[in-house]
XYZ file of C-alpha atoms in Angstrom:
566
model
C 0.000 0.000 0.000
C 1.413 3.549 -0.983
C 1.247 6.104 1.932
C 1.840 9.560 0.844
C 4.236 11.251 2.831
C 2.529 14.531 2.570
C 2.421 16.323 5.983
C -0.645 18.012 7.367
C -1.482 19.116 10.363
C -1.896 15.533 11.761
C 0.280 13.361 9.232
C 2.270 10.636 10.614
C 6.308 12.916 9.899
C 7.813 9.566 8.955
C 4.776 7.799 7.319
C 5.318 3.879 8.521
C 5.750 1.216 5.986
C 3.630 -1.921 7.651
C 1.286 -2.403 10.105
C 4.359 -3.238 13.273
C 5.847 -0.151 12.208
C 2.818 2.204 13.273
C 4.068 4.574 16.467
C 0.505 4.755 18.169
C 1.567 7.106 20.737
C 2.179 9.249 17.814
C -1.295 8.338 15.351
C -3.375 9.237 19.251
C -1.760 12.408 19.658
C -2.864 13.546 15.985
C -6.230 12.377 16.421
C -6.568 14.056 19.558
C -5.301 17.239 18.706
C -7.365 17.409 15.258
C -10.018 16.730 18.007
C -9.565 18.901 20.570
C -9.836 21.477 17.113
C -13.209 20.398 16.419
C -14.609 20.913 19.483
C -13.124 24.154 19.956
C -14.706 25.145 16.591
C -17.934 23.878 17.764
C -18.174 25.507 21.303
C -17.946 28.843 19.554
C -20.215 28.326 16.286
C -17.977 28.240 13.624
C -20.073 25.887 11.961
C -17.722 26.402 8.720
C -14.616 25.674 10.967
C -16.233 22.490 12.191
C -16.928 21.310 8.873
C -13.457 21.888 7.394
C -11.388 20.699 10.560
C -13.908 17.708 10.073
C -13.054 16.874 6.029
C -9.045 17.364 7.055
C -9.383 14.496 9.757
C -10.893 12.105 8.079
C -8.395 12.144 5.188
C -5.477 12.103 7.658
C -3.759 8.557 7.865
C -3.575 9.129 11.506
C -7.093 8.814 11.326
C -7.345 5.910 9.076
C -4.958 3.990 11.378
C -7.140 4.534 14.549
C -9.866 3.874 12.814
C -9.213 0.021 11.891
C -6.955 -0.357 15.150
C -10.377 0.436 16.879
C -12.366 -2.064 15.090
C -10.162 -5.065 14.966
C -9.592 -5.183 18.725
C -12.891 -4.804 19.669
C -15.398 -7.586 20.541
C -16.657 -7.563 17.015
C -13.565 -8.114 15.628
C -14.303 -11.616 15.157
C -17.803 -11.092 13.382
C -18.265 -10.606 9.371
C -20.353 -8.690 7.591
C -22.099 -10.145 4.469
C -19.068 -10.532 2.533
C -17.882 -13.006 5.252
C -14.594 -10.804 5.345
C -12.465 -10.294 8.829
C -9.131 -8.288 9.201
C -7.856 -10.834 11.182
C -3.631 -10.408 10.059
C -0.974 -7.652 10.509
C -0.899 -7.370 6.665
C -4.920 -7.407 6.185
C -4.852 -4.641 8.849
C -2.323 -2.803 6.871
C -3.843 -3.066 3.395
C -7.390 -2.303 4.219
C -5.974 1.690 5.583
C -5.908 2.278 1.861
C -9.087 1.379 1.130
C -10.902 3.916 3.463
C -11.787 6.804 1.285
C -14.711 8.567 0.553
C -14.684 9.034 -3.477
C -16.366 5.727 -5.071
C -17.177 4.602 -1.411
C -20.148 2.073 -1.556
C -21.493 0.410 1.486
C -22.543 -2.947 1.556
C -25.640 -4.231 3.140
C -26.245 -5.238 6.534
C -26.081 -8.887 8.048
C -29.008 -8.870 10.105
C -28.939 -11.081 13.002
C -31.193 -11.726 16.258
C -29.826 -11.851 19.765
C -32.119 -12.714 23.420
C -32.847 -10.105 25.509
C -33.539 -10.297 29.068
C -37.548 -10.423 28.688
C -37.467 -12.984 26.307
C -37.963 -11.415 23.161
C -35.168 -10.707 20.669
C -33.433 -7.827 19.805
C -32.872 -7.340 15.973
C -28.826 -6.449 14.834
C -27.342 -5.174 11.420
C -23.641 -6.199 11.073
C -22.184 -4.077 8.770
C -18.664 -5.320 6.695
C -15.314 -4.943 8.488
C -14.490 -1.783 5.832
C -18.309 -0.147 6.732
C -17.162 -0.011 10.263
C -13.973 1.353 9.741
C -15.494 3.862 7.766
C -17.796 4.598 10.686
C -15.200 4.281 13.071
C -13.191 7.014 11.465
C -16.293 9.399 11.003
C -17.193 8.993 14.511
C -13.744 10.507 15.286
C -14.604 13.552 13.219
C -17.812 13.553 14.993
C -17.609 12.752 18.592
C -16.275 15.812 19.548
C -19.292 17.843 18.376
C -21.691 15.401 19.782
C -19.862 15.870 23.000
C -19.503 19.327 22.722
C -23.247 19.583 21.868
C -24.778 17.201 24.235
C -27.199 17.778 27.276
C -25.222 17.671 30.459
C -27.207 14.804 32.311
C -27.107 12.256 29.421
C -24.812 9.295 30.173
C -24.927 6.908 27.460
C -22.468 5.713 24.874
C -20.384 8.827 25.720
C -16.810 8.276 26.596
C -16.399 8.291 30.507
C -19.716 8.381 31.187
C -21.686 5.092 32.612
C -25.371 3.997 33.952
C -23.710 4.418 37.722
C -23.657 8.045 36.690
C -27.354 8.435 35.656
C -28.228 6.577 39.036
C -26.133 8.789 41.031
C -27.929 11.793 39.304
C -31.317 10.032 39.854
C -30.237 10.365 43.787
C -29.229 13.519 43.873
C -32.400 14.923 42.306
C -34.698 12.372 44.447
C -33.205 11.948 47.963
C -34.268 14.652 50.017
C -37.468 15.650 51.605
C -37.729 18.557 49.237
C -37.004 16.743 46.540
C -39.094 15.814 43.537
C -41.902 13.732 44.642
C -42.729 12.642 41.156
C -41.177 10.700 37.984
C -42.238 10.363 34.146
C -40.714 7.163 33.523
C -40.268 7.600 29.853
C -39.851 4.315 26.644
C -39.208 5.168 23.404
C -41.034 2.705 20.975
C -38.118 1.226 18.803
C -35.978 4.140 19.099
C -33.043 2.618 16.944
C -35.557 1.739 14.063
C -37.715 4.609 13.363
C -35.145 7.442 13.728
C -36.331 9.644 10.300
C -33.571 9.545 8.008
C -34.519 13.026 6.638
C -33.861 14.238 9.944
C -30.856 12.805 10.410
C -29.431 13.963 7.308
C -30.297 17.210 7.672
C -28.932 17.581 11.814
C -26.336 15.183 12.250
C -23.019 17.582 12.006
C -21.164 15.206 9.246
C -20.466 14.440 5.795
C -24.130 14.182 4.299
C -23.850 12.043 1.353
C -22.042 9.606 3.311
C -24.521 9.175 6.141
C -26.818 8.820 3.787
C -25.269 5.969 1.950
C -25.152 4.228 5.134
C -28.604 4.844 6.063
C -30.303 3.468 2.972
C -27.736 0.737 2.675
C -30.110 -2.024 3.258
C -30.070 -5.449 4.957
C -29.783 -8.569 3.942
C -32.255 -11.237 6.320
C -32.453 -15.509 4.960
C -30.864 -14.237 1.632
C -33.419 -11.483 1.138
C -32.197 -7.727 0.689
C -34.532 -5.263 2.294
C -34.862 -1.851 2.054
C -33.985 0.608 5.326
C -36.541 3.519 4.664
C -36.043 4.515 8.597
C -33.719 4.161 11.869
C -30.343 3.564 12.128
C -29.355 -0.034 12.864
C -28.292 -1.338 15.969
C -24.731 -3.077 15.648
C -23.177 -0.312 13.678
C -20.093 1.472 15.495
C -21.551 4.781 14.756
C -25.161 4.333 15.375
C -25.134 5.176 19.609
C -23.664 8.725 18.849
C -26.181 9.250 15.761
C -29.482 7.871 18.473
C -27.559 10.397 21.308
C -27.365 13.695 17.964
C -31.306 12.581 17.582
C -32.252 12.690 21.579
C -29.770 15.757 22.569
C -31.601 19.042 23.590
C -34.571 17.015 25.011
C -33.240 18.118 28.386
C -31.886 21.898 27.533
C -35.187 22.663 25.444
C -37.526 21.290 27.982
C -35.826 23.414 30.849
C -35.464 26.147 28.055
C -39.531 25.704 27.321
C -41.063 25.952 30.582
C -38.429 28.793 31.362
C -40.284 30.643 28.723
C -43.817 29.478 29.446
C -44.045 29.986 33.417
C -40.724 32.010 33.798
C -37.312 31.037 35.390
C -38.062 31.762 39.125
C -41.524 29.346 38.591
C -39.489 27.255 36.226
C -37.114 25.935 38.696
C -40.306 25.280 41.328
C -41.549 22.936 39.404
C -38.727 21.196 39.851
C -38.114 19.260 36.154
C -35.165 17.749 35.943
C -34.368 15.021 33.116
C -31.807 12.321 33.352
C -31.231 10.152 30.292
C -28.940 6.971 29.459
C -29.506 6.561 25.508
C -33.055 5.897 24.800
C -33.924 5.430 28.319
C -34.852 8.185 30.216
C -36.807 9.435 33.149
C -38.113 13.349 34.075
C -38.513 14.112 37.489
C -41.199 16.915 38.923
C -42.545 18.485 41.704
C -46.319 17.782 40.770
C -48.172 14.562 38.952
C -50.497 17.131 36.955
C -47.066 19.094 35.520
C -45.614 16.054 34.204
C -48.715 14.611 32.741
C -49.809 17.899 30.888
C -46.967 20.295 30.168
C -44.174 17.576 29.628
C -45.462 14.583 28.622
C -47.439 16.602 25.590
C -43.694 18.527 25.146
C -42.178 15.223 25.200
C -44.245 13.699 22.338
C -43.591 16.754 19.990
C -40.196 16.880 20.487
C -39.578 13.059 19.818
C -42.347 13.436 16.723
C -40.298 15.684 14.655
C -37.801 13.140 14.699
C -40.243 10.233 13.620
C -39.732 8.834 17.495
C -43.164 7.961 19.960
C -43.190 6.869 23.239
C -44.616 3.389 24.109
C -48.461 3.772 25.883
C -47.542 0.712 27.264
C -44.531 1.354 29.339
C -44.498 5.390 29.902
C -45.947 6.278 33.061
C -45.911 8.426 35.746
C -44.930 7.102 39.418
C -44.711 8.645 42.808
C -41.856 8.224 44.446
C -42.912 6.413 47.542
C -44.714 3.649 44.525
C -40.877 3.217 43.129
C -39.526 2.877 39.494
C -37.063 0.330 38.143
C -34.345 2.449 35.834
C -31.125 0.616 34.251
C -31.438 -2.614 36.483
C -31.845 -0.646 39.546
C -35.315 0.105 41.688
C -35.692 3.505 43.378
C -38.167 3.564 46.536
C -38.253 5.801 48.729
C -39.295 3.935 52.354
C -40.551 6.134 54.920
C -38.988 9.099 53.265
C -35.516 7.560 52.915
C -34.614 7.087 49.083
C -33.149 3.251 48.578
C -31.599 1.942 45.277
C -31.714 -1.247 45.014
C -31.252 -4.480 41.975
C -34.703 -4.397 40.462
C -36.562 -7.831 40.275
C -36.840 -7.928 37.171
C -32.691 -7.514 36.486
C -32.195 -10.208 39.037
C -34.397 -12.841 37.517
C -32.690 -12.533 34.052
C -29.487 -12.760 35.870
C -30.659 -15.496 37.330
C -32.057 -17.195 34.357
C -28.877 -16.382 32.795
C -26.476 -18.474 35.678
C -28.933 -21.821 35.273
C -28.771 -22.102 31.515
C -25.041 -21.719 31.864
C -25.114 -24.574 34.541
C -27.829 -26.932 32.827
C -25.530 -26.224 29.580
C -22.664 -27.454 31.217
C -23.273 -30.491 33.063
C -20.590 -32.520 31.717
C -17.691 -30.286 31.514
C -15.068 -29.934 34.686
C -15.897 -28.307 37.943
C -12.606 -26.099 36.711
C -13.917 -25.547 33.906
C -17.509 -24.407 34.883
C -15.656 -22.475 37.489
C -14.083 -20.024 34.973
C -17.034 -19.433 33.196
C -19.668 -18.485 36.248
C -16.738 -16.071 37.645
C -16.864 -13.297 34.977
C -20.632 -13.105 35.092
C -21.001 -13.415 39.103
C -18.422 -10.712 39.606
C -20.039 -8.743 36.513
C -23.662 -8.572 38.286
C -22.305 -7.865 41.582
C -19.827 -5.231 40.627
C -22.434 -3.171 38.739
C -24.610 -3.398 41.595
C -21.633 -2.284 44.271
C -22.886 1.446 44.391
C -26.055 0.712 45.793
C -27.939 -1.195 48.581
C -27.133 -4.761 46.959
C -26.091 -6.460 50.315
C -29.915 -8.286 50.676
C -30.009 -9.037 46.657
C -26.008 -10.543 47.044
C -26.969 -13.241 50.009
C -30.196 -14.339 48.144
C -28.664 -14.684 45.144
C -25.353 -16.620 45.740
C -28.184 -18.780 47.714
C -29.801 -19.621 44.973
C -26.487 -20.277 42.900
C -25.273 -22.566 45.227
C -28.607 -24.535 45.346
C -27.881 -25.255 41.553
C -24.436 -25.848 42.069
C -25.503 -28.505 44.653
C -28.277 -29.838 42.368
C -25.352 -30.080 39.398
C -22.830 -31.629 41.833
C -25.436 -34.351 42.612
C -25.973 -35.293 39.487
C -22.970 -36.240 37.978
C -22.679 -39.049 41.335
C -26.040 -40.382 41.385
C -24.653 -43.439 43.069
C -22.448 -41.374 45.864
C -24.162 -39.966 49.084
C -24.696 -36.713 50.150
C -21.019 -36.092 52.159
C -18.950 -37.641 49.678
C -19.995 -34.882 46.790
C -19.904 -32.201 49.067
C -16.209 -33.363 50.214
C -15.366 -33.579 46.783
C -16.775 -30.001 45.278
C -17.384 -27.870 48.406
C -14.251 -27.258 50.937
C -13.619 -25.282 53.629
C -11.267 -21.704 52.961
C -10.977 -20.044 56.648
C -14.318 -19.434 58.600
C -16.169 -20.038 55.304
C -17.661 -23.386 54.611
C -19.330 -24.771 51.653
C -17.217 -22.867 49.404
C -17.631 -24.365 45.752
C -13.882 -25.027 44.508
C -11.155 -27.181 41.849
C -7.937 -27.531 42.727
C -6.015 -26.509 40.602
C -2.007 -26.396 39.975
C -0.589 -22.795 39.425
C 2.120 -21.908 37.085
C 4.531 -21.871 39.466
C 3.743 -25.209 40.340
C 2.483 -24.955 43.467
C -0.925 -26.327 44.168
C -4.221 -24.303 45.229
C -7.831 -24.039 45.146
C -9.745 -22.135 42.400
C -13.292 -20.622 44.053
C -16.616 -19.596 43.188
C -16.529 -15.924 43.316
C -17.908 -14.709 45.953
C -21.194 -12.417 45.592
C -21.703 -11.311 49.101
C -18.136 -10.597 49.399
C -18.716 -7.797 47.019
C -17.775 -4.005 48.778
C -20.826 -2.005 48.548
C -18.615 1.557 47.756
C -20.771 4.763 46.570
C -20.428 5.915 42.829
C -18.563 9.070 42.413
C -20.474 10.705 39.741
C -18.856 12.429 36.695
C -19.347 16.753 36.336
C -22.332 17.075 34.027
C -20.252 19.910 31.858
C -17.020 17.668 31.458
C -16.201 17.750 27.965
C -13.361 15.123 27.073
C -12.179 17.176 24.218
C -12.097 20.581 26.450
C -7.974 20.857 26.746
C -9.526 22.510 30.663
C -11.129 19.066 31.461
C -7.954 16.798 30.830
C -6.021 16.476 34.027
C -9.724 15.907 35.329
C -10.863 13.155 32.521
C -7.310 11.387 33.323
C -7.902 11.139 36.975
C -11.595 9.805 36.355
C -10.720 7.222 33.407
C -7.585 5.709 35.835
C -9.954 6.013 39.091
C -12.481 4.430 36.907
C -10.188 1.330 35.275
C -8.885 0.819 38.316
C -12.244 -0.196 40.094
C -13.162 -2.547 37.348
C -9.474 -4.479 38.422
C -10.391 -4.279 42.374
C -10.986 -7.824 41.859
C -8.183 -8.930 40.233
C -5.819 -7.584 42.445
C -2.294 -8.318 40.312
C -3.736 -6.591 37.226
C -4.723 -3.763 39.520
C -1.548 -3.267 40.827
C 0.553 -3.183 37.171
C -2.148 -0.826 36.158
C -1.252 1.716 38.800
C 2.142 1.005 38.816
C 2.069 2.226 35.020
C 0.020 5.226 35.530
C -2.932 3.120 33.386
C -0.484 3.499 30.617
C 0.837 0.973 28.131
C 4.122 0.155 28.657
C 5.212 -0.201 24.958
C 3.524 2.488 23.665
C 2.654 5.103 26.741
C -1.145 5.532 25.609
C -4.274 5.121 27.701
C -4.930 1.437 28.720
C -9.026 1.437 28.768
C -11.850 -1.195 28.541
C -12.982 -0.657 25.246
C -8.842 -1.517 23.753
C -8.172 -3.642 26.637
C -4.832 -5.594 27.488
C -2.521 -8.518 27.510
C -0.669 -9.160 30.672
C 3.197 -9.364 29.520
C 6.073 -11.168 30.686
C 9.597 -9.499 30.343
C 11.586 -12.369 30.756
C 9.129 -15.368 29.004
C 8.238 -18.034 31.413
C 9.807 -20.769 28.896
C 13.434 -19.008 29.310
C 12.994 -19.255 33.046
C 11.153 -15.734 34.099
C 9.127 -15.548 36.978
C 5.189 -14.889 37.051
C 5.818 -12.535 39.993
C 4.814 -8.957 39.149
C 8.387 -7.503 38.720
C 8.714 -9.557 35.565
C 5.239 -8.310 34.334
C 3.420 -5.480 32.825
C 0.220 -4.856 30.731
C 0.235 -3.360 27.125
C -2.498 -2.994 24.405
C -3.582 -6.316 22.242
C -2.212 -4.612 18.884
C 1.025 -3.979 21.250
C 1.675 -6.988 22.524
C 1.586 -8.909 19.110
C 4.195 -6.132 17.609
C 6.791 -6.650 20.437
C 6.466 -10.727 19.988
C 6.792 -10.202 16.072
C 9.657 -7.596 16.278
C 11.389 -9.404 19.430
C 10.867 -6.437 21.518
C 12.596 -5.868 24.592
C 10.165 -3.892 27.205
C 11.332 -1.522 30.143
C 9.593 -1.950 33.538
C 8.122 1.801 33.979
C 9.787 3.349 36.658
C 7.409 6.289 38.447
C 9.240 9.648 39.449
C-alpha cells in the first residue's frame, strides 16, 4: 500500500511502511489534537470551521490507522459482515488503511442477526462489513467531539467516561431529600433505533451528508433477502449510539429552556423538572403529577415526533416516588422518606435465568472448567450493583447459585451420598464453609484451590459521579478526565488484584507504547523475561500493554522496560 508522505497538520512525519511499524503514541496524539480542534470550533459556532477541521481528519492517515486499530480489537472483531470478510492479520490490517476513502465509497448491506434479551424477546442487529465499520469508526472521530460538545449535560450513554452508575447517582441527587421531587415520568421510546427519520438525520447530524446517507439506505440482507432501510439507524453499527444520542440531545436543555419561557425562570425551577437520560432510556422528574402529565409529557411527544420517534403507551408512566420505578437494572423507593436503590426484580431474575442455563448447559464439563465461566458473570452482576444497597439481593442470590451448584454436583454421582460430593466439590477456605472449589495447579507449580466468586463478598462503595459539563475534548477538562478514566479502570481491576496493581504502577499506561490502557482496547498481561526461558510470574517480571502492542513486540522481538514512576 502507498502512503503519501505529505504532511498536514496531523500526518504521521515519517509515514510507517507496515502495520508493526505504526508509532501509536504518535497516530493518538494527531487524532486528539485534530479533536480537541473540532470541538473548539464547535463551542464557539464556527459551523464552517467544524466542517473543514472535520473533512481534514478524516483524510489524515492518523485517522485511518485509529480507525481500523479500533475495530479489529474490539469484541466484534471476530464477526463478518455479508461478505464473510475479517481483518484478522498484521498485513490485512495494513492493506485495508488504503481502502478507506470517501470518493467511489459504496457500502454494503447489513447482516441482520437476532440476539435474546432479558424479557425474552429478541433484539434485531445489522452487522455491517469490516471496511463499513472502519469507515464509521473514522467518522465517529470527526464527529464525537461535536456530539460531546453539543450534548445535554445529564445524558450518560455511549459517551466516553460516562456510565449507567452516573445516571443513578444523578437520579439520587435529584430524588433523595425531603424537598425533593416527589414525582417521575418514567419515559420508553417505541423502537428508538428503528424509526429514527432519516430526513432528519441527514439534515442535523453535524457530518459528511452524502455519506450518512449511503449508510442509512444501505439495506439489509435477512435468509438471503435484501430489504430496504426507509427509517432508523441499525443497531450493531459502530456509529449508530452517537447518531441515536445527535437525535435525543436538547430534550433536556429545550424542555428546561420551554417551561423557562412558558411559566418564567423563578416558577421554572419550582416545578422542579429535571431530566436524566442513558440513551433511549430516560426518566423526568417533577414536583407535581399534573405538571408532568400535561406540560411535559405533551412537550415530550412533539419533540420526539419531529424526529419520527413515539413513546410506548404501554410502558411510559408516571410514578410517585414512595410507589418506586425500576431504571437501568436498579429500583428507586423511597421507604418512609428515605430514598433506597436497590437491583430491580426484574434484572435479578434474568441474571438469574442467565447463571442456570449456563449450569444446565454445562453439566458434563469440569468443575474447573464451569468455574471459569460463572466467575466473569457473578463478579459482573455484583460489581455493577456495588454502588447501591445490593447487600440483601447478594446473600439471596449466591443462595440460589449454590442450590444449583448442589443440584449439578449431585448429578454427575447419582450413586455417591450426600457427604462424599460435598467433600469432593465444596471445601472449607478459613471461617467459610461450603465454598464451591477445583484444585487446581498454578504456574509456578504450586498447588491451590480455584473458588466460586464470591457475591456477598462484594464491597458495597458509593459511585462518584462524573461533572455534568465535562467535555473530554475541552484541553480545561484533561487532568480531570485522566484522573476519572484511571480512578475508573482501576475499580473494574479491584478484583483482580495483580492486574490492579501493574495498572497503577504504570500510571494506566501501556508500557510499549505510553497511551491510555481502557476497557474498550483492553490488554494482555506481559512477561519481560518469558516463562519458557525461566522468568518468573511474579509482578516484577510483568506489565500490561495494548492487544495490537503486545503482538508487535512478539513479532519484532521487543525488549520492554519496567516503567519506573518519578
Amino acid at each position: 500500500m502507498k502512503v503519501s508522505g505529505r504532511k498536514t497538520g496531523s500526518a504521521l512525519s515519517h509515514a510507517p511502511d507496515s502495520w508493526y511499524a505504526v508509532d501509536w503514541r504518535r497516530v493518538e496524539r494527531n487524532v486528539r489534537g485534530m479533536q480537541i480542534r473540532i470541538a473548539k470550533a464547535t463551542r464557539e459556532g464556527n459551523w464552517r470551521r467544524v466542517k473543514a477541521l472535520q473533512r481534514m481528519l478524516t483524510r489524515t492517515l492518523s485517522a485511518k490507522l485509529y480507525a481500523v486499530r479500533r475495530v479489529t480489537q474490539n469484541q466484534g472483531a471476530r464477526t463478518a459482515g455479508v461478505d464473510r470478510e475479517l481483518w484478522d492479520s498484521p498485513e490485512s490490517r495494513w492493506e485495508a488503511i488504503g481502502r478507506l476513502k470517501r470518493r467511489g465509497y459504496r457500502p454494503l448491506p447489513l447482516r441482520r442477526v437476532f440476539i435474546p434479551k432479558a424479557n425474552g424477546k429478541e433484539r434485531p442487529l445489522g452487522i455491517p462489513t469490516m471496511r463499513d465499520r472502519a469507515m464509521q469508526a473514522l467518522y465517529l472521530l470527526a464527529l464525537e467531539p461535536v456530539s460531546e460538545s453539543t450534548s445535554d449535560p445529564n445524558s450518560y450513554g455511549f459517551r466516553l467516561n460516562r456510565s449507567t452508575a452516573d445516571a443513578m447517582s444523578q437520579i439520587f441527587l435529584l430524588t433523595c431529600r425531603s424537598v425533593s421531587s416527589q414525582w417521575v415520568l418514567e419515559a420508553d421510546i417505541k423502537g428508538c433505533f428503528d424509526h429514527i427519520n432519516h430526513e432528519w438525520l441527514e439534515n442535523n447530524v453535524p457530518m459528511d451528508r452524502e455519506i450518512l446517507r449511503k449508510w442509512l439506505k444501505a439495506g439489509l440482507i435477512y435468509k438471503g433477502q435484501l430489504q430496504a432501510t426507509e427509517a432508523g439507524t441499525p443497531q450493531g453499527g459502530i456509529i449508530s449510539p452517537t447518531l441515536a444520542n445527535v437525535t435525543l440531545n436538547g430534550l433536556e436543555r429545550e424542555l428546561i429552556a420551554h417551561l423557562g419561557a412558558k411559566f418564567g425562570v423563578a416558577k421554572a425551577k419550582k416545578l422542579k423538572v429535571n431530566v436524566v437520560r442513558y440513551a433511549d432510556d430516560f426518566v423526568i422528574t417533577g414536583d407535581s403529577q399534573e405538571v408532568l402529565k400535561s406540560e411535559v409529557r405533551p412537550w415530550v411527544e412533539a419533540f420526539l415526533a419531529v424526529r419520527g420517534l413515539q413513546l410506548s403507551e404501554e410502558k411510559t408512566r408516571v410514578t410517585h416516588i414512595d410507589h418506586g420505578f425500576d431504571f437501568l437494572g436498579w429500583n428507586f423507593r423511597k421507604y418512609s422518606g428515605t430514598l433506597l436503590i436497590k437491583p430491580s426484580k426484574k434484572n435479578a431474575q434474568a441474571f438469574y435465568r442467565k447463571v442456570v442455563e449456563t449450569i444446565s448447559g454445562n453439566k458434563t464439563v469440569k468443575q474447573e472448567d464451569l468455574i471459569r465461566l460463572l466467575n466473569p458473570m457473578l463478579r459482573g452482576w455484583a460489581q455493577y450493583h456495588s454502588p447501591v444497597v445490593a447487600k440483601q439481593a447478594y446473600t439471596r442470590m449466591e443462595y440460589l447459585v449454590y442450590q444449583r451448584l448442589w443440584r449439578w454436583s449431585k448429578r454427575r454421582h447419582p450413586n455417591k451420598n450426600a457427604d462424599w460430593v460435598r467433600k469432593k466439590y465444596f471445601h472449607t477456605v478459613g471461617e467459610r464453609n461450603w465454598v464451591f472449589g477445583a484444585p487446581v495447579v498454578r504456574d509456578d507449580g504450586s498447588k491451590g484451590l480455584l473458588e466460586l466468586y464470591q457475591i456477598s463478598g462484594t464491597t458495597i462503595r458509593r459511585h462518584k459521579k462524573i461533572k455534568g459539563d465535562f467535555n473530554p475534548f475541552d484541553p480545561m477538562w484533561e487532568r480531570y478526565g485522566e484522573q476519572l478514566r484511571q480512578e475508573r479502570l482501576w475499580e473494574s481491576m479491584r478484583y483482580r488484584k495483580q492486574w490492579a496493581s501493574l495498572y497503577m504502577s504504570q500510571s494506566g499506561l501501556c508500557a510499549h507504547c505510553g497511551c491510555p490502557l481502557t476497557d474498550e482496547t483492553g490488554w494482555h498481561d506481559h512477561h519481560l523475561e518469558y516463562r519458557m526461558h525461566g522468568g518468573s510470574d511474579g509482578l516484577s517480571n510483568r506489565v500490561l500493554l495494548h492487544p495490537h502492542c503486545h503482538q508487535q513486540v512478539h513479532v519484532g522481538n521487543i525488549a520492554v522496560a519496567k516503567p519506573v514512576l518519578s
